[in-house]
Every structure is written in C-alpha cells, then in structure tokens.
Amino acid sequence: MPTPLPTGPLVTRDTLTAELRALGVEPGEILLVHSSLSSLGWVCGGAVAVVQALLDAVGPDGTIVVPTQTGDLSDPALWERPPVPEEWWDRIRATMPAYDPRLTPSRGVGVIPETLRTWPGALRSAHPQTSFAALGPRAAEILDGHAPDCRLGERSPLARLEKLHARVLLLGAGYDTCTCFHLAEYRIPSPLVRVGRPGADGWETVTEVSITSDRFDELGYDFERDRPVVRGTVGAADVRLFPVADAVAYAERWLALHRSREDEVPAGGDPAPARRGRGPRT
C-alpha cells in the first residue's frame, strides 16, 4: 500500500515569517516562544526553518527566548515517565552528570527550543533544571544571573522578560506550557519543597517554591476571555501573542482565587513543567 501524501499546508521559512509579521510580531521585540513543530503542518526545513523565521520576524534587533528545561536532572525517587527501580536511586544520584549549559540537552520542550539552544551565538541560563536559551542582542541581559535556587521566580529570566516588556508567543502550544504563569506562583503563598539534583560537588538539595502547571489550561482560557490576546494561525497552528506582564499579573489574581496551595504538602518538586519525557511527579 503506497504511503499517503502529507496533508497541507506546505510551510516554509518565508511563509512563516510573513504570517508571524501579519499576526503582529514586530521588528526589535523580545519574544518568549513556546512551540510545537508538528502543529505547524509540513515544514520545509523543519525546526531550522522555524528558528530562521522567528529571527527574520523580529529582525537583527530582536531577541528570541525559549525554555530549555532539563527535568531529568532530578531525584529519581520522583520519576514517573518512566519510573526506575528503587534500588537504582542511590547509584543514579551518585553518577548523574551535572548540568553543563553547553552540553546538556533540553528535555520535554520540543525540537524547536533544542535547535535554538545549539544555534551559533545562542546563550543559555545557568539554572540546572529550568534554564532558558536566547538568541539576539539582549540575550545576555535576559539570561545572566539566573539563580541556582530560583527556578522560575524573581531571579530568573522570566522576571527580566516582564521588565523588558517581552511578549509570549504560543506557536501551536497550549497555555499549559506557558512558563510565565510560574512567575506568579512565586508572588502568592505557595508551599516550599526540597529539590534534589546533581551538582559540581555531587548530589545537592535546595529549598524552592513548589511549582506545578496544574490548571494552567483553565487559567489561560480565562486570561484570553478577559484580556487582549492576539489570536491567529501560522501554518496549520493556532497561535497566541500577549505581553508577559499582562499574563503574570492576571495569573497572580487567578491562582490566588482558584488554586490555593497554602495548605498543600507536596510530595516533591516539579523541576520540569513540561509534559513529555522523564520527570518527577507534579
């Protein structure tokens, strides 16, 4: 039986750039991009063409930022996708390589962020579990100083993006992937958790705010209903564009009202809000 031909649309670097510009992406701006390559259609050039189009859309003065999380650098006791035998845990903790921003691949965030991470000139932040990569003239300003005990809070690139009036581009991705909502978790009462990970001197633990993407899809639905969100289509993908600051401010109010966590006793950290790949319980 012959292999069926792919269904459209045929997407190229040029069509992506034109559609991003038509959506409202502006030259010189900063974009935090959450993406799904498969949602776009048949992309000539794959993730490379998408990164090229994003750079074309913001121009030489713009900056593209993507999450490059590494949720597998975490306590094996919390892994569920898949779990590992308990008798392996101590050996895994003792031998897991420490995070290296140049070498450690991202996990669970898709091929587009990983492609940008390895792009010539790209920079990556220092957090060993929730790093971001960026490409453009403001990359260092956004990424420098990502504190090792602040996954997605005030000393992370998210707070810098908020202050720099960056916008979020959901390129075929849903609100459940929207990392800037996590910044709001640091500004409302949330439980603390001990987070384990490999360090330069062996296994280490830090105390962190517990983060979870639970109900982010509902939060996004209400945000889009109540606040201006640019909606459109790029390729075959549904796309949304909105300011980081607007999303964080709305999430602070929404989470405090709809998802109180003050009395929660978490079983463990959630260093990788991403849905795919090995990671701890959420």
PDB file of C-alpha atoms in Angstrom:
ATOM      1  CA  MET A   1       0.000   0.000   0.000  1.00  0.00           C
ATOM      2  CA  PRO A   2       1.558   3.336  -1.011  1.00  0.00           C
ATOM      3  CA  THR A   3       2.448   5.836   1.690  1.00  0.00           C
ATOM      4  CA  PRO A   4      -0.150   8.625   1.721  1.00  0.00           C
ATOM      5  CA  LEU A   5       0.988  12.076   0.745  1.00  0.00           C
ATOM      6  CA  PRO A   6       1.284  14.590   3.587  1.00  0.00           C
ATOM      7  CA  THR A   7      -1.640  16.887   4.107  1.00  0.00           C
ATOM      8  CA  GLY A   8      -1.030  20.619   3.961  1.00  0.00           C
ATOM      9  CA  PRO A   9      -0.237  23.246   4.375  1.00  0.00           C
ATOM     10  CA  LEU A  10       3.265  23.392   2.975  1.00  0.00           C
ATOM     11  CA  VAL A  11       5.119  25.738   5.314  1.00  0.00           C
ATOM     12  CA  THR A  12       8.392  27.488   4.506  1.00  0.00           C
ATOM     13  CA  ARG A  13      10.669  29.984   6.182  1.00  0.00           C
ATOM     14  CA  ASP A  14       9.180  32.785   4.099  1.00  0.00           C
ATOM     15  CA  THR A  15       5.544  31.868   4.764  1.00  0.00           C
ATOM     16  CA  LEU A  16       6.234  31.557   8.486  1.00  0.00           C
ATOM     17  CA  THR A  17       7.916  34.951   8.581  1.00  0.00           C
ATOM     18  CA  ALA A  18       5.077  36.604   6.682  1.00  0.00           C
ATOM     19  CA  GLU A  19       2.415  35.051   8.889  1.00  0.00           C
ATOM     20  CA  LEU A  20       4.255  35.969  12.092  1.00  0.00           C
ATOM     21  CA  ARG A  21       4.512  39.564  10.899  1.00  0.00           C
ATOM     22  CA  ALA A  22       0.825  39.551   9.919  1.00  0.00           C
ATOM     23  CA  LEU A  23      -0.006  38.288  13.411  1.00  0.00           C
ATOM     24  CA  GLY A  24       1.692  41.334  14.883  1.00  0.00           C
ATOM     25  CA  VAL A  25       5.254  40.244  15.684  1.00  0.00           C
ATOM     26  CA  GLU A  26       7.335  43.404  15.474  1.00  0.00           C
ATOM     27  CA  PRO A  27      10.958  44.001  14.479  1.00  0.00           C
ATOM     28  CA  GLY A  28      13.150  44.582  17.515  1.00  0.00           C
ATOM     29  CA  GLU A  29      10.888  42.950  20.077  1.00  0.00           C
ATOM     30  CA  ILE A  30      11.630  40.203  22.597  1.00  0.00           C
ATOM     31  CA  LEU A  31       9.596  37.009  22.297  1.00  0.00           C
ATOM     32  CA  LEU A  32       9.321  34.129  24.750  1.00  0.00           C
ATOM     33  CA  VAL A  33       8.346  31.272  22.433  1.00  0.00           C
ATOM     34  CA  HIS A  34       6.568  28.046  23.369  1.00  0.00           C
ATOM     35  CA  SER A  35       6.178  25.867  20.333  1.00  0.00           C
ATOM     36  CA  SER A  36       5.038  22.654  18.699  1.00  0.00           C
ATOM     37  CA  LEU A  37       6.678  21.821  15.385  1.00  0.00           C
ATOM     38  CA  SER A  38       4.137  19.154  14.488  1.00  0.00           C
ATOM     39  CA  SER A  39       1.247  21.605  14.824  1.00  0.00           C
ATOM     40  CA  LEU A  40       2.552  23.814  12.004  1.00  0.00           C
ATOM     41  CA  GLY A  41       1.998  21.432   9.131  1.00  0.00           C
ATOM     42  CA  TRP A  42       4.646  20.150   6.725  1.00  0.00           C
ATOM     43  CA  VAL A  43       7.570  22.483   7.380  1.00  0.00           C
ATOM     44  CA  CYS A  44      10.229  22.600   4.691  1.00  0.00           C
ATOM     45  CA  GLY A  45      13.442  22.603   6.733  1.00  0.00           C
ATOM     46  CA  GLY A  46      11.799  21.579   9.991  1.00  0.00           C
ATOM     47  CA  ALA A  47      12.884  23.261  13.192  1.00  0.00           C
ATOM     48  CA  VAL A  48      15.756  25.064  11.469  1.00  0.00           C
ATOM     49  CA  ALA A  49      13.317  26.884   9.188  1.00  0.00           C
ATOM     50  CA  VAL A  50      11.142  27.808  12.177  1.00  0.00           C
ATOM     51  CA  VAL A  51      14.060  29.328  14.079  1.00  0.00           C
ATOM     52  CA  GLN A  52      15.127  31.199  10.952  1.00  0.00           C
ATOM     53  CA  ALA A  53      11.600  32.563  10.518  1.00  0.00           C
ATOM     54  CA  LEU A  54      11.400  33.676  14.153  1.00  0.00           C
ATOM     55  CA  LEU A  55      14.694  35.525  13.774  1.00  0.00           C
ATOM     56  CA  ASP A  56      13.524  37.044  10.495  1.00  0.00           C
ATOM     57  CA  ALA A  57      10.294  38.231  12.115  1.00  0.00           C
ATOM     58  CA  VAL A  58      11.996  40.091  14.979  1.00  0.00           C
ATOM     59  CA  GLY A  59      14.950  41.222  12.857  1.00  0.00           C
ATOM     60  CA  PRO A  60      18.542  41.832  13.933  1.00  0.00           C
ATOM     61  CA  ASP A  61      17.481  43.980  16.884  1.00  0.00           C
ATOM     62  CA  GLY A  62      15.029  41.420  18.275  1.00  0.00           C
ATOM     63  CA  THR A  63      15.638  38.540  20.675  1.00  0.00           C
ATOM     64  CA  ILE A  64      14.068  35.072  20.793  1.00  0.00           C
ATOM     65  CA  VAL A  65      13.902  33.225  24.129  1.00  0.00           C
ATOM     66  CA  VAL A  66      12.886  29.582  24.617  1.00  0.00           C
ATOM     67  CA  PRO A  67      12.675  27.213  27.607  1.00  0.00           C
ATOM     68  CA  THR A  68      15.442  24.579  27.627  1.00  0.00           C
ATOM     69  CA  GLN A  69      14.468  22.650  30.724  1.00  0.00           C
ATOM     70  CA  THR A  70      16.256  19.535  31.950  1.00  0.00           C
ATOM     71  CA  GLY A  71      13.783  17.738  34.170  1.00  0.00           C
ATOM     72  CA  ASP A  72      15.809  14.522  34.031  1.00  0.00           C
ATOM     73  CA  LEU A  73      18.432  16.195  36.255  1.00  0.00           C
ATOM     74  CA  SER A  74      16.255  15.472  39.270  1.00  0.00           C
ATOM     75  CA  ASP A  75      15.695  12.986  42.067  1.00  0.00           C
ATOM     76  CA  PRO A  76      14.966   9.547  40.581  1.00  0.00           C
ATOM     77  CA  ALA A  77      12.641   8.861  43.507  1.00  0.00           C
ATOM     78  CA  LEU A  78      10.170  11.231  41.839  1.00  0.00           C
ATOM     79  CA  TRP A  79      10.378   9.923  38.280  1.00  0.00           C
ATOM     80  CA  GLU A  80       7.197   8.578  36.762  1.00  0.00           C
ATOM     81  CA  ARG A  81       7.708   8.872  32.988  1.00  0.00           C
ATOM     82  CA  PRO A  82       9.043   6.189  33.369  1.00  0.00           C
ATOM     83  CA  PRO A  83       9.904   5.259  36.974  1.00  0.00           C
ATOM     84  CA  VAL A  84      13.099   3.381  37.818  1.00  0.00           C
ATOM     85  CA  PRO A  85      13.653   0.674  40.483  1.00  0.00           C
ATOM     86  CA  GLU A  86      14.271   1.987  43.991  1.00  0.00           C
ATOM     87  CA  GLU A  87      17.493   0.007  44.255  1.00  0.00           C
ATOM     88  CA  TRP A  88      18.892   2.194  41.441  1.00  0.00           C
ATOM     89  CA  TRP A  89      18.231   5.539  43.122  1.00  0.00           C
ATOM     90  CA  ASP A  90      21.443   5.946  45.119  1.00  0.00           C
ATOM     91  CA  ARG A  91      23.608   4.920  42.183  1.00  0.00           C
ATOM     92  CA  ILE A  92      21.807   7.315  39.853  1.00  0.00           C
ATOM     93  CA  ARG A  93      22.267  10.186  42.313  1.00  0.00           C
ATOM     94  CA  ALA A  94      25.974   9.379  42.634  1.00  0.00           C
ATOM     95  CA  THR A  95      26.683   9.171  38.898  1.00  0.00           C
ATOM     96  CA  MET A  96      24.310  11.626  37.208  1.00  0.00           C
ATOM     97  CA  PRO A  97      26.346  14.222  35.239  1.00  0.00           C
ATOM     98  CA  ALA A  98      25.992  17.794  36.455  1.00  0.00           C
ATOM     99  CA  TYR A  99      24.362  20.416  34.280  1.00  0.00           C
ATOM    100  CA  ASP A 100      26.544  21.973  31.596  1.00  0.00           C
ATOM    101  CA  PRO A 101      24.794  24.756  29.646  1.00  0.00           C
ATOM    102  CA  ARG A 102      26.836  23.921  26.550  1.00  0.00           C
ATOM    103  CA  LEU A 103      26.368  20.144  26.585  1.00  0.00           C
ATOM    104  CA  THR A 104      23.227  19.190  28.488  1.00  0.00           C
ATOM    105  CA  PRO A 105      20.330  18.771  26.047  1.00  0.00           C
ATOM    106  CA  SER A 106      16.899  20.136  26.834  1.00  0.00           C
ATOM    107  CA  ARG A 107      14.190  17.605  27.522  1.00  0.00           C
ATOM    108  CA  GLY A 108      10.435  17.634  27.070  1.00  0.00           C
ATOM    109  CA  VAL A 109      10.153  21.083  25.468  1.00  0.00           C
ATOM    110  CA  GLY A 110      10.317  20.086  21.797  1.00  0.00           C
ATOM    111  CA  VAL A 111      12.751  20.244  18.924  1.00  0.00           C
ATOM    112  CA  ILE A 112      12.483  23.992  18.234  1.00  0.00           C
ATOM    113  CA  PRO A 113      13.986  25.067  21.603  1.00  0.00           C
ATOM    114  CA  GLU A 114      16.722  22.463  21.265  1.00  0.00           C
ATOM    115  CA  THR A 115      17.522  23.746  17.789  1.00  0.00           C
ATOM    116  CA  LEU A 116      17.776  27.326  19.022  1.00  0.00           C
ATOM    117  CA  ARG A 117      19.883  26.228  22.027  1.00  0.00           C
ATOM    118  CA  THR A 118      22.543  24.885  19.674  1.00  0.00           C
ATOM    119  CA  TRP A 119      22.366  27.812  17.224  1.00  0.00           C
ATOM    120  CA  PRO A 120      25.600  29.780  16.695  1.00  0.00           C
ATOM    121  CA  GLY A 121      25.661  32.672  19.144  1.00  0.00           C
ATOM    122  CA  ALA A 122      22.889  31.354  21.393  1.00  0.00           C
ATOM    123  CA  LEU A 123      23.283  31.763  25.150  1.00  0.00           C
ATOM    124  CA  ARG A 124      21.767  29.674  27.932  1.00  0.00           C
ATOM    125  CA  SER A 125      20.995  30.477  31.557  1.00  0.00           C
ATOM    126  CA  ALA A 126      22.703  28.758  34.469  1.00  0.00           C
ATOM    127  CA  HIS A 127      19.859  27.067  36.310  1.00  0.00           C
ATOM    128  CA  PRO A 128      20.451  23.292  36.183  1.00  0.00           C
ATOM    129  CA  GLN A 129      16.777  22.342  35.791  1.00  0.00           C
ATOM    130  CA  THR A 130      14.785  25.257  34.341  1.00  0.00           C
ATOM    131  CA  SER A 131      17.176  27.040  32.017  1.00  0.00           C
ATOM    132  CA  PHE A 132      16.256  29.269  29.091  1.00  0.00           C
ATOM    133  CA  ALA A 133      18.183  29.857  25.875  1.00  0.00           C
ATOM    134  CA  ALA A 134      18.143  33.093  23.912  1.00  0.00           C
ATOM    135  CA  LEU A 135      19.424  34.454  20.633  1.00  0.00           C
ATOM    136  CA  GLY A 136      19.702  38.150  19.915  1.00  0.00           C
ATOM    137  CA  PRO A 137      21.302  41.350  21.214  1.00  0.00           C
ATOM    138  CA  ARG A 138      19.518  41.228  24.602  1.00  0.00           C
ATOM    139  CA  ALA A 139      20.174  37.548  25.309  1.00  0.00           C
ATOM    140  CA  ALA A 140      22.814  38.105  27.985  1.00  0.00           C
ATOM    141  CA  GLU A 141      20.740  40.776  29.725  1.00  0.00           C
ATOM    142  CA  ILE A 142      17.836  38.350  29.966  1.00  0.00           C
ATOM    143  CA  LEU A 143      19.737  35.209  30.961  1.00  0.00           C
ATOM    144  CA  ASP A 144      22.541  36.400  33.243  1.00  0.00           C
ATOM    145  CA  GLY A 145      22.017  35.897  36.951  1.00  0.00           C
ATOM    146  CA  HIS A 146      19.554  33.006  36.813  1.00  0.00           C
ATOM    147  CA  ALA A 147      19.955  31.983  40.444  1.00  0.00           C
ATOM    148  CA  PRO A 148      20.503  28.274  41.171  1.00  0.00           C
ATOM    149  CA  ASP A 149      17.833  28.356  43.901  1.00  0.00           C
ATOM    150  CA  CYS A 150      15.230  30.223  41.824  1.00  0.00           C
ATOM    151  CA  ARG A 151      13.754  28.078  39.116  1.00  0.00           C
ATOM    152  CA  LEU A 152      11.142  30.430  37.644  1.00  0.00           C
ATOM    153  CA  GLY A 153      10.872  33.341  40.061  1.00  0.00           C
ATOM    154  CA  GLU A 154      12.223  36.846  40.634  1.00  0.00           C
ATOM    155  CA  ARG A 155      15.837  35.883  39.912  1.00  0.00           C
ATOM    156  CA  SER A 156      15.029  34.024  36.723  1.00  0.00           C
ATOM    157  CA  PRO A 157      14.812  35.184  33.097  1.00  0.00           C
ATOM    158  CA  LEU A 158      11.021  35.394  33.469  1.00  0.00           C
ATOM    159  CA  ALA A 159      11.287  38.430  35.737  1.00  0.00           C
ATOM    160  CA  ARG A 160      13.700  40.054  33.266  1.00  0.00           C
ATOM    161  CA  LEU A 161      11.306  39.388  30.406  1.00  0.00           C
ATOM    162  CA  GLU A 162       8.493  41.006  32.361  1.00  0.00           C
ATOM    163  CA  LYS A 163      10.528  44.151  32.987  1.00  0.00           C
ATOM    164  CA  LEU A 164      11.676  44.343  29.364  1.00  0.00           C
ATOM    165  CA  HIS A 165       8.078  44.275  28.057  1.00  0.00           C
ATOM    166  CA  ALA A 166       8.576  40.986  26.264  1.00  0.00           C
ATOM    167  CA  ARG A 167       5.675  39.097  24.759  1.00  0.00           C
ATOM    168  CA  VAL A 168       4.779  35.413  24.807  1.00  0.00           C
ATOM    169  CA  LEU A 169       4.263  33.605  21.507  1.00  0.00           C
ATOM    170  CA  LEU A 170       2.355  30.327  21.831  1.00  0.00           C
ATOM    171  CA  LEU A 171       3.216  28.803  18.462  1.00  0.00           C
ATOM    172  CA  GLY A 172       0.927  25.794  18.326  1.00  0.00           C
ATOM    173  CA  ALA A 173       1.418  25.255  22.063  1.00  0.00           C
ATOM    174  CA  GLY A 174      -1.221  25.492  24.767  1.00  0.00           C
ATOM    175  CA  TYR A 175      -1.419  27.563  27.911  1.00  0.00           C
ATOM    176  CA  ASP A 176      -0.331  24.527  29.936  1.00  0.00           C
ATOM    177  CA  THR A 177       3.196  25.175  28.585  1.00  0.00           C
ATOM    178  CA  CYS A 178       3.197  28.896  29.453  1.00  0.00           C
ATOM    179  CA  THR A 179       6.169  29.271  31.785  1.00  0.00           C
ATOM    180  CA  CYS A 180       5.486  32.900  32.696  1.00  0.00           C
ATOM    181  CA  PHE A 181       2.475  31.750  34.757  1.00  0.00           C
ATOM    182  CA  HIS A 182       5.014  30.183  37.116  1.00  0.00           C
ATOM    183  CA  LEU A 183       6.404  33.611  37.975  1.00  0.00           C
ATOM    184  CA  ALA A 184       3.026  34.347  39.559  1.00  0.00           C
ATOM    185  CA  GLU A 185       3.427  31.283  41.798  1.00  0.00           C
ATOM    186  CA  TYR A 186       6.400  32.990  43.437  1.00  0.00           C
ATOM    187  CA  ARG A 187       4.262  36.031  44.280  1.00  0.00           C
ATOM    188  CA  ILE A 188       1.430  34.251  46.085  1.00  0.00           C
ATOM    189  CA  PRO A 189       1.503  31.864  49.060  1.00  0.00           C
ATOM    190  CA  SER A 190       2.901  28.575  47.792  1.00  0.00           C
ATOM    191  CA  PRO A 191       4.483  25.595  49.558  1.00  0.00           C
ATOM    192  CA  LEU A 192       8.229  25.074  49.660  1.00  0.00           C
ATOM    193  CA  VAL A 193       9.904  21.846  48.674  1.00  0.00           C
ATOM    194  CA  ARG A 194      13.363  20.301  48.818  1.00  0.00           C
ATOM    195  CA  VAL A 195      14.628  19.764  45.271  1.00  0.00           C
ATOM    196  CA  GLY A 196      17.387  17.244  44.572  1.00  0.00           C
ATOM    197  CA  ARG A 197      19.776  17.415  41.606  1.00  0.00           C
ATOM    198  CA  PRO A 198      23.373  16.691  40.588  1.00  0.00           C
ATOM    199  CA  GLY A 199      25.866  19.446  41.370  1.00  0.00           C
ATOM    200  CA  ALA A 200      29.501  20.186  40.705  1.00  0.00           C
ATOM    201  CA  ASP A 201      30.451  18.570  44.030  1.00  0.00           C
ATOM    202  CA  GLY A 202      27.970  15.703  43.980  1.00  0.00           C
ATOM    203  CA  TRP A 203      24.299  15.362  44.813  1.00  0.00           C
ATOM    204  CA  GLU A 204      22.759  18.512  46.287  1.00  0.00           C
ATOM    205  CA  THR A 205      19.394  19.709  47.539  1.00  0.00           C
ATOM    206  CA  VAL A 206      17.953  23.216  47.599  1.00  0.00           C
ATOM    207  CA  THR A 207      14.772  24.652  49.074  1.00  0.00           C
ATOM    208  CA  GLU A 208      12.495  26.030  46.368  1.00  0.00           C
ATOM    209  CA  VAL A 209       8.967  27.214  45.738  1.00  0.00           C
ATOM    210  CA  SER A 210       6.888  24.250  44.606  1.00  0.00           C
ATOM    211  CA  ILE A 211       5.751  24.775  41.024  1.00  0.00           C
ATOM    212  CA  THR A 212       3.062  22.994  39.056  1.00  0.00           C
ATOM    213  CA  SER A 213       1.296  23.622  35.770  1.00  0.00           C
ATOM    214  CA  ASP A 214      -1.916  22.167  37.174  1.00  0.00           C
ATOM    215  CA  ARG A 215      -4.940  24.124  35.840  1.00  0.00           C
ATOM    216  CA  PHE A 216      -2.828  26.390  33.623  1.00  0.00           C
ATOM    217  CA  ASP A 217      -5.131  25.486  30.740  1.00  0.00           C
ATOM    218  CA  GLU A 218      -8.105  26.869  32.710  1.00  0.00           C
ATOM    219  CA  LEU A 219      -6.095  29.922  33.701  1.00  0.00           C
ATOM    220  CA  GLY A 220      -5.228  30.557  30.059  1.00  0.00           C
ATOM    221  CA  TYR A 221      -8.842  30.222  28.981  1.00  0.00           C
ATOM    222  CA  ASP A 222      -9.943  32.864  31.489  1.00  0.00           C
ATOM    223  CA  PHE A 223      -6.986  35.120  30.681  1.00  0.00           C
ATOM    224  CA  GLU A 224      -7.851  35.044  26.997  1.00  0.00           C
ATOM    225  CA  ARG A 225     -11.500  35.772  27.769  1.00  0.00           C
ATOM    226  CA  ASP A 226     -10.727  38.757  29.991  1.00  0.00           C
ATOM    227  CA  ARG A 227      -7.605  40.334  28.485  1.00  0.00           C
ATOM    228  CA  PRO A 228      -6.470  41.306  24.980  1.00  0.00           C
ATOM    229  CA  VAL A 229      -4.759  38.340  23.341  1.00  0.00           C
ATOM    230  CA  VAL A 230      -3.809  38.356  19.673  1.00  0.00           C
ATOM    231  CA  ARG A 231      -5.036  35.139  18.063  1.00  0.00           C
ATOM    232  CA  GLY A 232      -4.291  33.805  14.621  1.00  0.00           C
ATOM    233  CA  THR A 233      -2.890  30.977  12.557  1.00  0.00           C
ATOM    234  CA  VAL A 234       0.651  30.307  11.442  1.00  0.00           C
ATOM    235  CA  GLY A 235       0.878  27.376   9.096  1.00  0.00           C
ATOM    236  CA  ALA A 236      -1.723  25.000  10.495  1.00  0.00           C
ATOM    237  CA  ALA A 237      -1.079  26.040  14.095  1.00  0.00           C
ATOM    238  CA  ASP A 238      -3.265  28.100  16.381  1.00  0.00           C
ATOM    239  CA  VAL A 239      -1.132  30.953  17.695  1.00  0.00           C
ATOM    240  CA  ARG A 240      -1.476  33.420  20.550  1.00  0.00           C
ATOM    241  CA  LEU A 241       0.562  36.536  21.299  1.00  0.00           C
ATOM    242  CA  PHE A 242       0.383  38.562  24.525  1.00  0.00           C
ATOM    243  CA  PRO A 243       2.583  40.525  26.950  1.00  0.00           C
ATOM    244  CA  VAL A 244       4.410  38.615  29.679  1.00  0.00           C
ATOM    245  CA  ALA A 245       3.488  41.310  32.210  1.00  0.00           C
ATOM    246  CA  ASP A 246      -0.241  41.007  31.477  1.00  0.00           C
ATOM    247  CA  ALA A 247      -0.168  37.227  31.855  1.00  0.00           C
ATOM    248  CA  VAL A 248       1.771  37.320  35.138  1.00  0.00           C
ATOM    249  CA  ALA A 249      -0.458  39.997  36.685  1.00  0.00           C
ATOM    250  CA  TYR A 250      -3.615  38.089  35.714  1.00  0.00           C
ATOM    251  CA  ALA A 251      -2.180  34.777  36.958  1.00  0.00           C
ATOM    252  CA  GLU A 252      -1.348  36.263  40.361  1.00  0.00           C
ATOM    253  CA  ARG A 253      -5.001  37.093  40.937  1.00  0.00           C
ATOM    254  CA  TRP A 254      -6.392  33.959  39.306  1.00  0.00           C
ATOM    255  CA  LEU A 255      -4.169  31.461  41.104  1.00  0.00           C
ATOM    256  CA  ALA A 256      -4.786  33.046  44.498  1.00  0.00           C
ATOM    257  CA  LEU A 257      -8.525  32.755  43.926  1.00  0.00           C
ATOM    258  CA  HIS A 258      -8.841  29.438  42.080  1.00  0.00           C
ATOM    259  CA  ARG A 259      -5.859  27.329  43.130  1.00  0.00           C
ATOM    260  CA  SER A 260      -4.922  27.977  46.733  1.00  0.00           C
ATOM    261  CA  ARG A 261      -1.874  25.949  47.759  1.00  0.00           C
ATOM    262  CA  GLU A 262      -1.135  27.299  51.238  1.00  0.00           C
ATOM    263  CA  ASP A 263      -2.139  24.038  52.928  1.00  0.00           C
ATOM    264  CA  GLU A 264      -0.606  21.752  50.320  1.00  0.00           C
ATOM    265  CA  VAL A 265       2.050  19.305  51.433  1.00  0.00           C
ATOM    266  CA  PRO A 266       3.863  18.472  48.193  1.00  0.00           C
ATOM    267  CA  ALA A 267       5.389  15.054  47.647  1.00  0.00           C
ATOM    268  CA  GLY A 268       8.295  16.600  45.797  1.00  0.00           C
ATOM    269  CA  GLY A 269       9.428  19.297  43.433  1.00  0.00           C
ATOM    270  CA  ASP A 270       8.379  19.678  39.847  1.00  0.00           C
ATOM    271  CA  PRO A 271      11.525  20.959  38.157  1.00  0.00           C
ATOM    272  CA  ALA A 272      10.128  20.343  34.675  1.00  0.00           C
ATOM    273  CA  PRO A 273       6.633  21.628  33.964  1.00  0.00           C
ATOM    274  CA  ALA A 274       6.940  20.076  30.504  1.00  0.00           C
ATOM    275  CA  ARG A 275       4.555  17.222  29.827  1.00  0.00           C
ATOM    276  CA  ARG A 276       6.823  14.839  27.951  1.00  0.00           C
ATOM    277  CA  GLY A 277       9.806  12.737  28.867  1.00  0.00           C
ATOM    278  CA  ARG A 278      11.211  11.609  32.172  1.00  0.00           C
ATOM    279  CA  GLY A 279      10.309  13.837  35.040  1.00  0.00           C
ATOM    280  CA  PRO A 280       9.078  13.926  38.614  1.00  0.00           C
ATOM    281  CA  ARG A 281       5.527  13.790  39.794  1.00  0.00           C
ATOM    282  CA  THR A 282       3.567  17.027  39.521  1.00  0.00           C
TER     283      THR A 282
END
